[in-house]
PDB file of C-alpha atoms in Angstrom:
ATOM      1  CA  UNK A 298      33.221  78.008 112.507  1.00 84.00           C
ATOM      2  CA  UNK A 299      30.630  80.110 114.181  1.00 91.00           C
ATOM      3  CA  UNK A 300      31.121  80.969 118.148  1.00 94.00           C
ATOM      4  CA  UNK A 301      28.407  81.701 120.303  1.00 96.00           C
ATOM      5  CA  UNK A 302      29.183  82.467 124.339  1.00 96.00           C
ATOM      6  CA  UNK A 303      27.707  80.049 126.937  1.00 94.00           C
ATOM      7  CA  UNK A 304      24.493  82.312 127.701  1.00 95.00           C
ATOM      8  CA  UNK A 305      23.531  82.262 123.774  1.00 95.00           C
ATOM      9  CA  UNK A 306      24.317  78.374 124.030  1.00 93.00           C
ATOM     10  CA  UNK A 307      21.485  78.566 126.617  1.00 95.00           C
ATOM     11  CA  UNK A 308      18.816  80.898 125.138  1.00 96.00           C
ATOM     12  CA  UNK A 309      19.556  79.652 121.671  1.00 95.00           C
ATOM     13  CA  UNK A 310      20.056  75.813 122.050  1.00 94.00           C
ATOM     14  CA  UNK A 311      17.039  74.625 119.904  1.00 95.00           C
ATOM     15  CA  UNK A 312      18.704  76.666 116.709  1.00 96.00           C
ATOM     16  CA  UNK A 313      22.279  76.301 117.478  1.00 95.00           C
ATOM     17  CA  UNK A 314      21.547  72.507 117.419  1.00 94.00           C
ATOM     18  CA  UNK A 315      19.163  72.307 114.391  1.00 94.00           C
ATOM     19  CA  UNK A 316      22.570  74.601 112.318  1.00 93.00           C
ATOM     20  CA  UNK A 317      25.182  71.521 113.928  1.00 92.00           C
ATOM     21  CA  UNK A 318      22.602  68.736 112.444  1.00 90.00           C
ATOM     22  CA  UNK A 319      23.028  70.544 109.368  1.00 90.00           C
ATOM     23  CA  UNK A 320      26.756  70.396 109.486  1.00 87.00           C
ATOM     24  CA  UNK A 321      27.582  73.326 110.711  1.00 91.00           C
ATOM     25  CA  UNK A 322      30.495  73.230 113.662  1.00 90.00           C
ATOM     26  CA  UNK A 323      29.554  75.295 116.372  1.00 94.00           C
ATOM     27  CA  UNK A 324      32.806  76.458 119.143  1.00 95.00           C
ATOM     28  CA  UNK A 325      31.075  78.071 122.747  1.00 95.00           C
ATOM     29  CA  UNK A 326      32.941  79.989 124.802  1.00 95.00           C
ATOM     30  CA  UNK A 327      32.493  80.607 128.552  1.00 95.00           C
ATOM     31  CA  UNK A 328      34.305  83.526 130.071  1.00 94.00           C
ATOM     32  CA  UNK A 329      35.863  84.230 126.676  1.00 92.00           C
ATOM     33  CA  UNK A 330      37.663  80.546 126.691  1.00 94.00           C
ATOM     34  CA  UNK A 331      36.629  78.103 124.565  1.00 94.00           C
ATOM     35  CA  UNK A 332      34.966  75.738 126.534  1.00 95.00           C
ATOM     36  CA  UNK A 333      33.661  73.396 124.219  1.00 93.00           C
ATOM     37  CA  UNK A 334      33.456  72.559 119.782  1.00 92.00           C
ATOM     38  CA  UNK A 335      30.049  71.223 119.262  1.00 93.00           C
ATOM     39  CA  UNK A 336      29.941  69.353 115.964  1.00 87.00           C
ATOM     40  CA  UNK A 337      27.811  66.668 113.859  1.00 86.00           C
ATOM     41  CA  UNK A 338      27.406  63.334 115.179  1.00 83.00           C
ATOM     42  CA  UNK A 339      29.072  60.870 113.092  1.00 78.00           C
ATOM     43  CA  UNK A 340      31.537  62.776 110.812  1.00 70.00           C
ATOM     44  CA  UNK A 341      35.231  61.220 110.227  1.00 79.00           C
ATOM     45  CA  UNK A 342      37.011  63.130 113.303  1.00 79.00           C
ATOM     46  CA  UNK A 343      40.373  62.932 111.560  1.00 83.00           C
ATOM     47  CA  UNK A 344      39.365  63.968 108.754  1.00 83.00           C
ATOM     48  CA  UNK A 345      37.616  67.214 110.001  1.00 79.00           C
ATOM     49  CA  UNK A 346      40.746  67.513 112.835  1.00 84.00           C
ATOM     50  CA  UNK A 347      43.120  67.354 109.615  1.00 87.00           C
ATOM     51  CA  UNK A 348      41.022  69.968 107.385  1.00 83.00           C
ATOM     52  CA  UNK A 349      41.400  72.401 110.253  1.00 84.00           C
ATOM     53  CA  UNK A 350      44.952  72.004 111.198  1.00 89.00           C
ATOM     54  CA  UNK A 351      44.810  70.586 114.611  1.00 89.00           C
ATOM     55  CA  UNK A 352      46.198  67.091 113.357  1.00 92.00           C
ATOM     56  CA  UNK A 353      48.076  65.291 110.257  1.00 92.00           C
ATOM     57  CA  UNK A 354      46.870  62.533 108.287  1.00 89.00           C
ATOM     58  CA  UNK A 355      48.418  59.521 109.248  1.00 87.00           C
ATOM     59  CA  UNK A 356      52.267  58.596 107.258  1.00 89.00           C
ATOM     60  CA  UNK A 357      51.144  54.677 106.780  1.00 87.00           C
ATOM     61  CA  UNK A 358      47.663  52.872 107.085  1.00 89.00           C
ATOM     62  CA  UNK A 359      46.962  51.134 110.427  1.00 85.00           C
ATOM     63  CA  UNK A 360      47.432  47.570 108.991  1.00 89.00           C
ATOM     64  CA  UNK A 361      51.073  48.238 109.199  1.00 89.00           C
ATOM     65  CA  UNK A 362      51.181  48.570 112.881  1.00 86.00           C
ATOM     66  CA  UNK A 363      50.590  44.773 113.426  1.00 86.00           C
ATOM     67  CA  UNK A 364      54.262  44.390 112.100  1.00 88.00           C
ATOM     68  CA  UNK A 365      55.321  46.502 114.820  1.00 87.00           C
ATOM     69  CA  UNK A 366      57.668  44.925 117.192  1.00 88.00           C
ATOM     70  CA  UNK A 367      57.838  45.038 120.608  1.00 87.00           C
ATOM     71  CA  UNK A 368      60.736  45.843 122.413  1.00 89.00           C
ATOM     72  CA  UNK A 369      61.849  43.828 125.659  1.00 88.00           C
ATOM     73  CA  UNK A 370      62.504  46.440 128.232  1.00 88.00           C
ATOM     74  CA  UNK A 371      65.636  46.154 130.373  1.00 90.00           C
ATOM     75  CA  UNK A 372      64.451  46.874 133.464  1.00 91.00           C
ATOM     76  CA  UNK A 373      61.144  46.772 135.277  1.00 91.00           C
ATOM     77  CA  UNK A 374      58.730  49.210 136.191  1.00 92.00           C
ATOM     78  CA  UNK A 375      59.083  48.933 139.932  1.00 92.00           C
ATOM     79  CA  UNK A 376      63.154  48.836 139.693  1.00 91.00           C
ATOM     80  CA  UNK A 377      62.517  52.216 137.548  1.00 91.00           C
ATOM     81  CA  UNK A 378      60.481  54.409 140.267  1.00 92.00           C
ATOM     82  CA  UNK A 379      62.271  53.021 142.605  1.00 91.00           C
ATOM     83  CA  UNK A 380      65.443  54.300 140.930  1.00 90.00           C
ATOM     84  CA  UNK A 381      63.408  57.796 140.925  1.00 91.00           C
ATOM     85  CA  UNK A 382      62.461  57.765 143.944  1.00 91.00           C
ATOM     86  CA  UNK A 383      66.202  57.440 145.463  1.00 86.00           C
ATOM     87  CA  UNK A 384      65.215  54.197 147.467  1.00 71.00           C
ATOM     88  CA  UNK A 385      67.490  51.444 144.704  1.00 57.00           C
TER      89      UNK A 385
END
């Protein structure tokens, strides 16, 4: 992934945008943090998060979530902060 600082972002946007449309990721930094990962519009995020190591694929497909049940809590949010809050 190529990184270019916020100034080149500036002076060089009309090239730095025609190398994203060709697929290229581009990271810019600003003060030598990265401030931002400019990337190609509509590209499986996931998929390109997974490839670099920043997430994992997913251990079951999302259909299986509907089977998910959901628990009854025990007690209520308000009887909870209040508990936290020293006022039960």
């Amino acid at each position: 992934m190529r990184s270019v600082t916020h100034r080149e972002m500036r002076n060089s946007s009309g090239e730095i945008l025609r190398a994203v449309a060709a697929g290229e990721s581009v990271q810019v930094t600003n003060n030598g943090q990265v401030a931002a990962i400019i990337s190609p519009a509509g590209g499986d995020v996931l998929a390109e998060l997974v490839a670099r190591g920043q997430a994992r694929p997913p251990r079951a497909p999302l259909t299986e979530l509907a089977s998910v049940r959901r628990a009854t809590p025990r007690r209520r949010s308000d009887e909870i902060l209040a508990d936290s809050r020293g006022s039960w």
